[in-house]
mmCIF file of C-alpha atoms in Angstrom:
data_model
loop_
_atom_site.group_PDB
_atom_site.id
_atom_site.type_symbol
_atom_site.label_atom_id
_atom_site.label_comp_id
_atom_site.label_asym_id
_atom_site.label_seq_id
_atom_site.Cartn_x
_atom_site.Cartn_y
_atom_site.Cartn_z
ATOM 1 C CA UNK V 1 97.322 84.286 99.653
ATOM 2 C CA UNK V 2 95.288 86.060 96.745
ATOM 3 C CA UNK V 3 91.616 86.298 97.138
ATOM 4 C CA UNK V 4 89.725 85.617 93.515
ATOM 5 C CA UNK V 5 86.340 85.458 92.417
ATOM 6 C CA UNK V 6 85.549 84.107 89.234
ATOM 7 C CA UNK V 7 82.544 85.829 87.471
ATOM 8 C CA UNK V 8 81.303 84.074 83.979
ATOM 9 C CA UNK V 9 79.022 86.551 82.668
ATOM 10 C CA UNK V 10 79.635 90.240 80.968
ATOM 11 C CA UNK V 11 76.541 91.564 83.898
ATOM 12 C CA UNK V 12 78.426 90.363 86.484
ATOM 13 C CA UNK V 13 81.526 91.870 85.703
ATOM 14 C CA UNK V 14 79.882 95.320 85.429
ATOM 15 C CA UNK V 15 78.239 94.989 89.075
ATOM 16 C CA UNK V 16 82.048 93.816 90.168
ATOM 17 C CA UNK V 17 83.920 96.795 89.081
ATOM 18 C CA UNK V 18 81.380 99.139 90.142
ATOM 19 C CA UNK V 19 79.493 99.562 86.689
ATOM 20 C CA UNK V 20 82.357 100.949 85.066
ATOM 21 C CA UNK V 21 81.587 100.947 80.838
ATOM 22 C CA UNK V 22 83.277 98.212 79.376
ATOM 23 C CA UNK V 23 81.404 99.063 75.969
ATOM 24 C CA UNK V 24 79.292 101.830 74.567
ATOM 25 C CA UNK V 25 75.865 101.236 72.783
ATOM 26 C CA UNK V 26 74.850 103.325 70.082
ATOM 27 C CA UNK V 27 71.183 104.360 71.141
ATOM 28 C CA UNK V 28 70.171 104.317 67.041
ATOM 29 C CA UNK V 29 71.807 100.650 66.535
ATOM 30 C CA UNK V 30 71.001 98.813 70.070
ATOM 31 C CA UNK V 31 72.494 95.609 70.673
ATOM 32 C CA UNK V 32 70.161 93.104 71.157
ATOM 33 C CA UNK V 33 72.131 89.929 71.562
ATOM 34 C CA UNK V 34 72.696 88.171 74.580
ATOM 35 C CA UNK V 35 76.262 89.371 75.865
ATOM 36 C CA UNK V 36 78.592 86.680 75.101
ATOM 37 C CA UNK V 37 80.070 84.695 78.246
ATOM 38 C CA UNK V 38 83.347 85.337 79.462
ATOM 39 C CA UNK V 39 85.624 85.129 82.548
ATOM 40 C CA UNK V 40 87.435 87.378 84.623
ATOM 41 C CA UNK V 41 89.532 86.636 87.872
ATOM 42 C CA UNK V 42 89.417 89.714 90.692
ATOM 43 C CA UNK V 43 92.379 89.467 92.790
ATOM 44 C CA UNK V 44 93.024 91.427 96.393
ATOM 45 C CA UNK V 45 96.620 92.521 96.834
ATOM 46 C CA UNK V 46 97.494 90.748 100.178
ATOM 47 C CA UNK V 47 97.802 92.834 102.956
ATOM 48 C CA UNK V 48 101.304 93.689 104.558
ATOM 49 C CA UNK V 49 101.499 95.389 107.590
ATOM 50 C CA UNK V 50 103.126 98.778 107.621
ATOM 51 C CA UNK V 51 102.950 101.588 109.931
ATOM 52 C CA UNK V 52 101.061 103.388 106.930
ATOM 53 C CA UNK V 53 98.269 100.972 106.868
ATOM 54 C CA UNK V 54 97.847 101.188 103.245
ATOM 55 C CA UNK V 55 94.939 100.192 101.524
ATOM 56 C CA UNK V 56 94.820 96.698 99.882
ATOM 57 C CA UNK V 57 94.689 97.557 95.684
ATOM 58 C CA UNK V 58 92.006 95.464 93.502
ATOM 59 C CA UNK V 59 93.669 93.427 90.419
ATOM 60 C CA UNK V 60 92.024 92.660 87.513
ATOM 61 C CA UNK V 61 92.765 89.319 85.477
ATOM 62 C CA UNK V 62 96.270 89.647 87.778
ATOM 63 C CA UNK V 63 96.487 93.335 86.465
ATOM 64 C CA UNK V 64 96.373 96.823 88.014
ATOM 65 C CA UNK V 65 93.508 98.478 86.388
ATOM 66 C CA UNK V 66 95.171 102.320 85.900
ATOM 67 C CA UNK V 67 93.015 105.268 86.237
ATOM 68 C CA UNK V 68 91.676 106.999 83.201
ATOM 69 C CA UNK V 69 93.564 109.882 83.600
ATOM 70 C CA UNK V 70 96.897 107.980 84.141
ATOM 71 C CA UNK V 71 99.691 110.438 84.007
ATOM 72 C CA UNK V 72 97.453 113.158 82.716
ATOM 73 C CA UNK V 73 98.411 115.184 86.098
ATOM 74 C CA UNK V 74 102.365 115.372 84.854
ATOM 75 C CA UNK V 75 100.948 117.718 82.027
ATOM 76 C CA UNK V 76 98.755 119.976 84.395
ATOM 77 C CA UNK V 77 100.907 120.416 87.991
ATOM 78 C CA UNK V 78 104.551 121.461 87.317
ATOM 79 C CA UNK V 79 105.870 120.173 91.005
ATOM 80 C CA UNK V 80 106.217 116.423 91.205
ATOM 81 C CA UNK V 81 105.918 116.811 95.103
ATOM 82 C CA UNK V 82 102.671 118.255 94.804
ATOM 83 C CA UNK V 83 101.978 115.337 92.941
ATOM 84 C CA UNK V 84 103.246 113.019 95.134
ATOM 85 C CA UNK V 85 101.670 114.683 97.882
ATOM 86 C CA UNK V 86 98.010 115.373 96.301
ATOM 87 C CA UNK V 87 97.598 111.231 95.996
ATOM 88 C CA UNK V 88 98.939 109.931 98.948
ATOM 89 C CA UNK V 89 97.628 112.788 101.125
ATOM 90 C CA UNK V 90 93.885 111.482 99.575
ATOM 91 C CA UNK V 91 94.330 108.044 100.347
ATOM 92 C CA UNK V 92 95.291 109.555 103.885
ATOM 93 C CA UNK V 93 91.977 111.409 103.877
ATOM 94 C CA UNK V 94 90.111 108.495 102.447
ATOM 95 C CA UNK V 95 90.635 107.123 105.857
ATOM 96 C CA UNK V 96 88.551 109.082 107.456
ATOM 97 C CA UNK V 97 85.500 107.763 105.406
ATOM 98 C CA UNK V 98 86.236 104.464 104.331
ATOM 99 C CA UNK V 99 87.997 102.067 106.970
ATOM 100 C CA UNK V 100 91.187 100.316 104.811
ATOM 101 C CA UNK V 101 89.882 96.993 106.624
ATOM 102 C CA UNK V 102 86.682 96.664 104.758
ATOM 103 C CA UNK V 103 87.308 99.392 101.627
ATOM 104 C CA UNK V 104 89.900 98.273 99.176
ATOM 105 C CA UNK V 105 91.656 100.845 96.616
ATOM 106 C CA UNK V 106 91.074 101.624 92.775
ATOM 107 C CA UNK V 107 92.108 104.160 90.921
ATOM 108 C CA UNK V 108 89.860 106.505 89.384
ATOM 109 C CA UNK V 109 87.615 104.957 86.405
ATOM 110 C CA UNK V 110 84.435 107.320 85.847
ATOM 111 C CA UNK V 111 85.747 110.813 85.229
ATOM 112 C CA UNK V 112 87.238 110.329 81.453
ATOM 113 C CA UNK V 113 90.327 111.603 80.127
ATOM 114 C CA UNK V 114 88.688 113.692 77.622
ATOM 115 C CA UNK V 115 86.077 114.824 79.969
ATOM 116 C CA UNK V 116 88.537 115.616 82.335
ATOM 117 C CA UNK V 117 90.668 117.908 80.130
ATOM 118 C CA UNK V 118 86.892 119.833 79.754
ATOM 119 C CA UNK V 119 86.599 120.360 83.099
ATOM 120 C CA UNK V 120 89.965 121.648 83.685
ATOM 121 C CA UNK V 121 89.589 124.124 81.082
ATOM 122 C CA UNK V 122 88.052 127.748 81.490
ATOM 123 C CA UNK V 123 84.271 128.084 80.563
ATOM 124 C CA UNK V 124 83.399 128.923 77.456
ATOM 125 C CA UNK V 125 79.059 129.502 76.675
ATOM 126 C CA UNK V 126 80.395 128.516 72.953
ATOM 127 C CA UNK V 127 82.960 126.261 73.040
ATOM 128 C CA UNK V 128 82.928 124.557 76.463
ATOM 129 C CA UNK V 129 80.179 124.639 78.837
ATOM 130 C CA UNK V 130 81.862 122.038 81.068
ATOM 131 C CA UNK V 131 85.273 124.209 81.844
ATOM 132 C CA UNK V 132 85.495 124.695 85.644
ATOM 133 C CA UNK V 133 87.768 127.460 85.299
ATOM 134 C CA UNK V 134 86.110 130.848 85.147
ATOM 135 C CA UNK V 135 85.827 132.979 81.841
ATOM 136 C CA UNK V 136 88.634 135.479 81.061
ATOM 137 C CA UNK V 137 87.969 138.320 82.897
ATOM 138 C CA UNK V 138 87.882 142.266 82.285
ATOM 139 C CA UNK V 139 91.118 143.905 80.641
ATOM 140 C CA UNK V 140 92.382 145.358 77.566
ATOM 141 C CA UNK V 141 94.892 142.980 77.132
ATOM 142 C CA UNK V 142 95.164 138.940 77.577
ATOM 143 C CA UNK V 143 97.345 139.698 80.141
ATOM 144 C CA UNK V 144 95.107 141.593 81.813
ATOM 145 C CA UNK V 145 92.325 139.097 81.205
ATOM 146 C CA UNK V 146 94.146 136.606 82.493
ATOM 147 C CA UNK V 147 95.456 137.987 85.813
ATOM 148 C CA UNK V 148 91.869 139.408 86.534
ATOM 149 C CA UNK V 149 90.430 136.257 86.427
ATOM 150 C CA UNK V 150 93.180 133.688 87.052
ATOM 151 C CA UNK V 151 92.559 129.886 86.645
ATOM 152 C CA UNK V 152 91.984 128.485 90.070
ATOM 153 C CA UNK V 153 91.484 124.491 89.489
ATOM 154 C CA UNK V 154 94.800 122.530 88.087
ATOM 155 C CA UNK V 155 94.094 119.334 88.378
ATOM 156 C CA UNK V 156 91.576 116.570 89.245
ATOM 157 C CA UNK V 157 92.290 113.107 91.565
ATOM 158 C CA UNK V 158 89.812 110.798 91.516
ATOM 159 C CA UNK V 159 89.961 107.688 93.717
ATOM 160 C CA UNK V 160 87.255 104.251 94.182
ATOM 161 C CA UNK V 161 86.857 102.958 96.677
ATOM 162 C CA UNK V 162 85.331 99.331 96.839
ATOM 163 C CA UNK V 163 83.236 96.966 99.228
ATOM 164 C CA UNK V 164 82.879 93.576 98.848
ATOM 165 C CA UNK V 165 79.026 92.845 99.005
ATOM 166 C CA UNK V 166 77.172 89.769 101.198
ATOM 167 C CA UNK V 167 77.376 87.837 97.138
ATOM 168 C CA UNK V 168 81.307 88.028 98.005
ATOM 169 C CA UNK V 169 81.477 90.378 95.013
ATOM 170 C CA UNK V 170 82.981 93.918 95.079
ATOM 171 C CA UNK V 171 80.581 96.701 94.383
ATOM 172 C CA UNK V 172 81.406 100.826 94.512
ATOM 173 C CA UNK V 173 81.079 101.748 98.000
ATOM 174 C CA UNK V 174 82.639 105.490 97.539
ATOM 175 C CA UNK V 175 84.454 108.141 95.823
ATOM 176 C CA UNK V 176 87.396 110.822 97.270
ATOM 177 C CA UNK V 177 88.297 113.489 94.836
ATOM 178 C CA UNK V 178 91.102 115.657 94.842
ATOM 179 C CA UNK V 179 90.778 119.538 93.611
ATOM 180 C CA UNK V 180 94.509 120.613 93.063
ATOM 181 C CA UNK V 181 94.317 124.301 93.388
ATOM 182 C CA UNK V 182 96.731 127.473 92.405
ATOM 183 C CA UNK V 183 98.390 129.182 94.668
ATOM 184 C CA UNK V 184 100.343 130.921 91.905
ATOM 185 C CA UNK V 185 98.938 131.085 88.652
ATOM 186 C CA UNK V 186 101.600 130.582 85.398
ATOM 187 C CA UNK V 187 100.905 131.556 82.178
ATOM 188 C CA UNK V 188 102.157 132.488 78.855
ATOM 189 C CA UNK V 189 100.911 135.591 76.461
ATOM 190 C CA UNK V 190 102.018 135.472 72.880
ATOM 191 C CA UNK V 191 103.599 138.485 71.717
ATOM 192 C CA UNK V 192 103.228 140.224 68.043
ATOM 193 C CA UNK V 193 106.768 138.578 66.811
ATOM 194 C CA UNK V 194 105.411 135.378 67.885
ATOM 195 C CA UNK V 195 107.128 135.409 71.172
ATOM 196 C CA UNK V 196 105.570 133.840 74.448
ATOM 197 C CA UNK V 197 106.171 135.944 77.908
ATOM 198 C CA UNK V 198 105.590 133.936 81.025
ATOM 199 C CA UNK V 199 103.610 135.845 84.003
ATOM 200 C CA UNK V 200 102.478 134.890 87.319
ATOM 201 C CA UNK V 201 100.334 135.871 89.587
ATOM 202 C CA UNK V 202 99.410 135.019 93.131
ATOM 203 C CA UNK V 203 96.145 133.798 94.094
ATOM 204 C CA UNK V 204 94.991 134.551 97.763
ATOM 205 C CA UNK V 205 93.618 131.898 100.098
ATOM 206 C CA UNK V 206 89.899 133.525 100.481
ATOM 207 C CA UNK V 207 89.495 133.008 96.641
ATOM 208 C CA UNK V 208 90.891 129.813 96.543
ATOM 209 C CA UNK V 209 88.372 128.058 98.961
ATOM 210 C CA UNK V 210 85.678 130.345 97.628
ATOM 211 C CA UNK V 211 86.368 128.866 93.786
ATOM 212 C CA UNK V 212 87.514 125.434 95.474
ATOM 213 C CA UNK V 213 84.179 124.917 97.324
ATOM 214 C CA UNK V 214 82.033 126.401 94.215
ATOM 215 C CA UNK V 215 84.024 123.888 91.845
ATOM 216 C CA UNK V 216 83.454 121.052 94.152
ATOM 217 C CA UNK V 217 79.453 121.479 94.381
ATOM 218 C CA UNK V 218 79.483 121.166 90.642
ATOM 219 C CA UNK V 219 81.479 118.277 90.762
ATOM 220 C CA UNK V 220 78.981 116.403 92.977
ATOM 221 C CA UNK V 221 76.529 117.582 90.656
ATOM 222 C CA UNK V 222 77.490 116.250 87.832
ATOM 223 C CA UNK V 223 78.739 112.581 89.671
ATOM 224 C CA UNK V 224 74.993 112.576 91.060
ATOM 225 C CA UNK V 225 73.183 112.936 87.664
ATOM 226 C CA UNK V 226 70.842 109.466 86.963
ATOM 227 C CA UNK V 227 72.117 110.014 83.171
ATOM 228 C CA UNK V 228 75.746 108.857 84.813
ATOM 229 C CA UNK V 229 76.242 105.192 85.134
ATOM 230 C CA UNK V 230 72.718 104.506 85.724
ATOM 231 C CA UNK V 231 72.477 106.693 88.586
ATOM 232 C CA UNK V 232 74.814 104.461 90.992
ATOM 233 C CA UNK V 233 76.679 107.820 92.383
ATOM 234 C CA UNK V 234 73.646 108.567 94.010
ATOM 235 C CA UNK V 235 73.978 105.629 96.544
ATOM 236 C CA UNK V 236 77.576 106.329 97.810
ATOM 237 C CA UNK V 237 78.981 108.660 99.777
ATOM 238 C CA UNK V 238 81.664 111.382 97.915
ATOM 239 C CA UNK V 239 84.413 112.919 99.595
ATOM 240 C CA UNK V 240 86.416 116.166 98.382
ATOM 241 C CA UNK V 241 89.160 117.562 99.357
ATOM 242 C CA UNK V 242 91.165 120.806 98.516
ATOM 243 C CA UNK V 243 94.723 120.632 97.915
ATOM 244 C CA UNK V 244 96.612 123.946 97.933
ATOM 245 C CA UNK V 245 100.060 123.680 95.270
ATOM 246 C CA UNK V 246 102.993 125.187 96.240
ATOM 247 C CA UNK V 247 105.027 127.627 93.588
ATOM 248 C CA UNK V 248 107.065 126.150 91.171
ATOM 249 C CA UNK V 249 110.243 126.363 92.224
ATOM 250 C CA UNK V 250 109.187 125.386 95.747
ATOM 251 C CA UNK V 251 111.510 122.686 97.706
ATOM 252 C CA UNK V 252 108.532 121.444 99.393
ATOM 253 C CA UNK V 253 105.175 120.163 98.596
ATOM 254 C CA UNK V 254 101.495 121.610 99.078
ATOM 255 C CA UNK V 255 98.947 120.308 101.721
ATOM 256 C CA UNK V 256 95.524 119.850 101.951
ATOM 257 C CA UNK V 257 93.757 122.651 103.394
ATOM 258 C CA UNK V 258 89.971 121.781 103.861
ATOM 259 C CA UNK V 259 87.513 118.491 102.861
ATOM 260 C CA UNK V 260 84.173 117.913 102.771
ATOM 261 C CA UNK V 261 81.584 114.631 102.648
ATOM 262 C CA UNK V 262 78.402 114.665 100.620
ATOM 263 C CA UNK V 263 76.115 111.654 101.761
ATOM 264 C CA UNK V 264 74.307 109.536 99.425
ATOM 265 C CA UNK V 265 71.709 111.211 97.597
ATOM 266 C CA UNK V 266 73.171 114.782 99.144
ATOM 267 C CA UNK V 267 75.493 117.648 98.336
ATOM 268 C CA UNK V 268 78.814 118.482 100.305
ATOM 269 C CA UNK V 269 78.198 119.212 103.676
ATOM 270 C CA UNK V 270 79.733 121.577 106.064
ATOM 271 C CA UNK V 271 83.670 122.084 105.164
ATOM 272 C CA UNK V 272 86.055 121.260 107.451
ATOM 273 C CA UNK V 273 89.704 122.992 107.680
ATOM 274 C CA UNK V 274 92.773 121.009 107.771
ATOM 275 C CA UNK V 275 95.766 122.204 109.810
ATOM 276 C CA UNK V 276 98.695 120.592 107.763
ATOM 277 C CA UNK V 277 101.860 121.820 106.477
ATOM 278 C CA UNK V 278 105.332 121.280 105.195
ATOM 279 C CA UNK V 279 108.436 123.077 106.559
ATOM 280 C CA UNK V 280 111.982 123.077 105.013
ATOM 281 C CA UNK V 281 114.881 122.464 106.691
ATOM 282 C CA UNK V 282 117.130 125.144 106.578
ATOM 283 C CA UNK V 283 114.828 127.736 106.569
ATOM 284 C CA UNK V 284 113.966 131.188 107.463
ATOM 285 C CA UNK V 285 110.154 130.016 107.989
ATOM 286 C CA UNK V 286 111.222 126.956 109.885
ATOM 287 C CA UNK V 287 113.507 129.266 112.300
ATOM 288 C CA UNK V 288 110.242 131.575 113.002
ATOM 289 C CA UNK V 289 107.952 128.978 113.349
ATOM 290 C CA UNK V 290 109.344 125.563 114.281
ATOM 291 C CA UNK V 291 112.307 126.670 116.179
ATOM 292 C CA UNK V 292 112.686 123.988 118.186
ATOM 293 C CA UNK V 293 112.579 121.622 115.504
ATOM 294 C CA UNK V 294 114.931 123.919 113.215
ATOM 295 C CA UNK V 295 117.367 123.765 115.888
ATOM 296 C CA UNK V 296 117.274 119.874 116.213
ATOM 297 C CA UNK V 297 117.413 119.178 112.609
ATOM 298 C CA UNK V 298 120.513 121.557 112.631
ATOM 299 C CA UNK V 299 122.284 119.565 115.332
ATOM 300 C CA UNK V 300 121.945 116.266 113.087
ATOM 301 C CA UNK V 301 122.987 118.210 110.467
ATOM 302 C CA UNK V 302 126.231 119.452 112.169
ATOM 303 C CA UNK V 303 126.903 115.653 113.168
ATOM 304 C CA UNK V 304 126.342 114.344 109.960
ATOM 305 C CA UNK V 305 128.632 117.095 108.211
ATOM 306 C CA UNK V 306 131.876 116.780 110.973
ATOM 307 C CA UNK V 307 131.744 113.028 109.835
ATOM 308 C CA UNK V 308 133.820 114.025 106.660
ATOM 309 C CA UNK V 309 136.135 116.590 106.522
ATOM 310 C CA UNK V 310 134.706 117.682 103.358
ATOM 311 C CA UNK V 311 131.641 119.788 103.266
ATOM 312 C CA UNK V 312 128.252 117.549 102.842
ATOM 313 C CA UNK V 313 124.885 119.353 101.734
ATOM 314 C CA UNK V 314 122.014 118.162 104.217
ATOM 315 C CA UNK V 315 118.617 119.235 103.755
ATOM 316 C CA UNK V 316 114.880 117.969 105.690
ATOM 317 C CA UNK V 317 111.155 118.377 104.944
ATOM 318 C CA UNK V 318 109.285 117.972 108.158
ATOM 319 C CA UNK V 319 105.330 117.587 107.979
ATOM 320 C CA UNK V 320 103.200 118.452 110.564
ATOM 321 C CA UNK V 321 99.784 117.985 111.416
ATOM 322 C CA UNK V 322 97.983 120.394 113.861
ATOM 323 C CA UNK V 323 101.456 122.242 114.381
ATOM 324 C CA UNK V 324 103.153 118.510 115.582
ATOM 325 C CA UNK V 325 106.012 117.336 113.866
ATOM 326 C CA UNK V 326 104.761 113.980 112.139
ATOM 327 C CA UNK V 327 107.276 113.065 109.924
ATOM 328 C CA UNK V 328 111.104 114.180 109.526
ATOM 329 C CA UNK V 329 112.634 113.474 105.643
ATOM 330 C CA UNK V 330 116.557 114.301 105.540
ATOM 331 C CA UNK V 331 118.279 114.006 102.244
ATOM 332 C CA UNK V 332 122.257 113.522 102.387
ATOM 333 C CA UNK V 333 123.904 113.826 98.840
ATOM 334 C CA UNK V 334 127.134 112.769 98.887
ATOM 335 C CA UNK V 335 130.162 112.558 96.862
ATOM 336 C CA UNK V 336 132.274 109.334 97.881
ATOM 337 C CA UNK V 337 135.112 107.162 97.038
ATOM 338 C CA UNK V 338 134.188 103.716 98.168
ATOM 339 C CA UNK V 339 131.352 101.791 99.827
ATOM 340 C CA UNK V 340 132.643 101.532 103.084
ATOM 341 C CA UNK V 341 132.178 105.003 103.685
ATOM 342 C CA UNK V 342 128.183 104.493 102.660
ATOM 343 C CA UNK V 343 128.211 102.005 105.237
ATOM 344 C CA UNK V 344 130.030 103.845 107.985
ATOM 345 C CA UNK V 345 127.916 106.974 107.461
ATOM 346 C CA UNK V 346 124.573 105.083 107.283
ATOM 347 C CA UNK V 347 125.649 103.759 111.079
ATOM 348 C CA UNK V 348 126.670 107.048 112.420
ATOM 349 C CA UNK V 349 123.535 108.569 111.171
ATOM 350 C CA UNK V 350 121.247 106.013 112.917
ATOM 351 C CA UNK V 351 122.429 106.763 115.949
ATOM 352 C CA UNK V 352 122.346 110.491 115.395
ATOM 353 C CA UNK V 353 118.901 110.142 114.867
ATOM 354 C CA UNK V 354 118.630 107.948 118.054
ATOM 355 C CA UNK V 355 120.217 110.423 119.912
ATOM 356 C CA UNK V 356 118.754 113.938 118.675
ATOM 357 C CA UNK V 357 115.423 112.929 117.475
ATOM 358 C CA UNK V 358 114.404 112.144 120.871
ATOM 359 C CA UNK V 359 110.304 112.404 120.366
ATOM 360 C CA UNK V 360 109.503 108.570 119.582
ATOM 361 C CA UNK V 361 106.336 109.326 118.005
ATOM 362 C CA UNK V 362 108.062 110.906 114.915
ATOM 363 C CA UNK V 363 108.944 109.443 111.999
ATOM 364 C CA UNK V 364 112.276 109.931 110.335
ATOM 365 C CA UNK V 365 113.378 108.810 106.963
ATOM 366 C CA UNK V 366 116.888 109.597 106.166
ATOM 367 C CA UNK V 367 118.239 109.042 102.630
ATOM 368 C CA UNK V 368 121.981 109.213 101.252
ATOM 369 C CA UNK V 369 122.415 109.515 97.507
ATOM 370 C CA UNK V 370 125.300 109.706 94.978
ATOM 371 C CA UNK V 371 125.857 113.532 94.012
ATOM 372 C CA UNK V 372 124.244 111.508 90.533
ATOM 373 C CA UNK V 373 121.211 111.426 92.331
ATOM 374 C CA UNK V 374 121.275 107.093 92.691
ATOM 375 C CA UNK V 375 120.309 106.038 96.022
ATOM 376 C CA UNK V 376 122.873 104.827 98.049
ATOM 377 C CA UNK V 377 121.430 104.016 101.927
ATOM 378 C CA UNK V 378 118.748 104.711 103.828
ATOM 379 C CA UNK V 379 117.594 104.890 107.517
ATOM 380 C CA UNK V 380 114.264 104.467 108.682
ATOM 381 C CA UNK V 381 112.889 104.495 112.103
ATOM 382 C CA UNK V 382 109.144 104.238 112.542
ATOM 383 C CA UNK V 383 107.190 105.806 115.442
ATOM 384 C CA UNK V 384 108.158 103.517 118.827
ATOM 385 C CA UNK V 385 110.603 101.453 116.765
ATOM 386 C CA UNK V 386 114.729 101.515 117.080
ATOM 387 C CA UNK V 387 116.209 102.629 113.522
ATOM 388 C CA UNK V 388 116.782 100.135 110.648
ATOM 389 C CA UNK V 389 119.341 100.242 107.993
ATOM 390 C CA UNK V 390 119.588 99.447 104.122
ATOM 391 C CA UNK V 391 122.567 99.762 101.978
ATOM 392 C CA UNK V 392 121.865 99.334 98.253
ATOM 393 C CA UNK V 393 124.026 96.751 96.273
#
């Protein structure tokens, strides 16, 4: 069942939602009337037991509250894999600070869309003092200026975590900020003929980390400003995590590389490095760095390809923490003639996973799709469990 709280006044509503401004008041024409009585029902999505231990989300009048910058990431982060990992990885980082048994998730409500856009732009003394990316660098041409001082910051993702207080209401308990950083800066320059040339320049890990930490300090200072939301951010911890994007053409997503937390009323403390990354199977980097896992994947691939007398493409993506494989995702795009083939291959794949991937601590996901991209079936093996299959109608 859904847990519900009904609030009868606007004042109570603001407190419940972490002081999210529902209305803006003109300083020259203050509103002196008492706020009208209105009711809003707040629901908590029921907890469902899953290996991922997802946060329960907060609903307002039965609806999911989208973030202020909903969809913004699609305009600034090219790789969809990066976007997905940026968001899902941020919730995993949040669990170290905000226990899912006590805190509830809400998309970010405090960094407005226009504000976010200004933050992501270059700093400009005249036009945009809020810009977090540096000014253009030195050089005679625009290309040289872009390359000498690239844009390091690609996107900012905000997550809110609410906690139930002693009165049974929800209040803001913490914020987690994800900084998506460019590993390769892509830009374009217009020619005298009105055409655009595309360029890219790599960004070193050292420069990325330096700029990311500088930007993180500024964001925390801005959130801690007493003029923002009446200073409520001074009373909560703020965690900032730095995400390294992959180049645009990459078949694997980026990963988080560093994180730090600012306790209530303070700045960010010591940054902690995070040892996580993805490998593509098969690939030369996987063969060199994780040769045993690469060989294991190759066995799975060979077994699946031997199931048919025609070639079947099999690719994999391994997620590693501290150099240990945590999750293996396998994709099998298939041109098939009947549903019976899908059922047989899915059953066969489940058996192959049990035989070849013997480490029961590894989560395995195998997806069989048509060449048009439609998902036909899946095999999932959670850690310590037997594989289960599902064939889509």
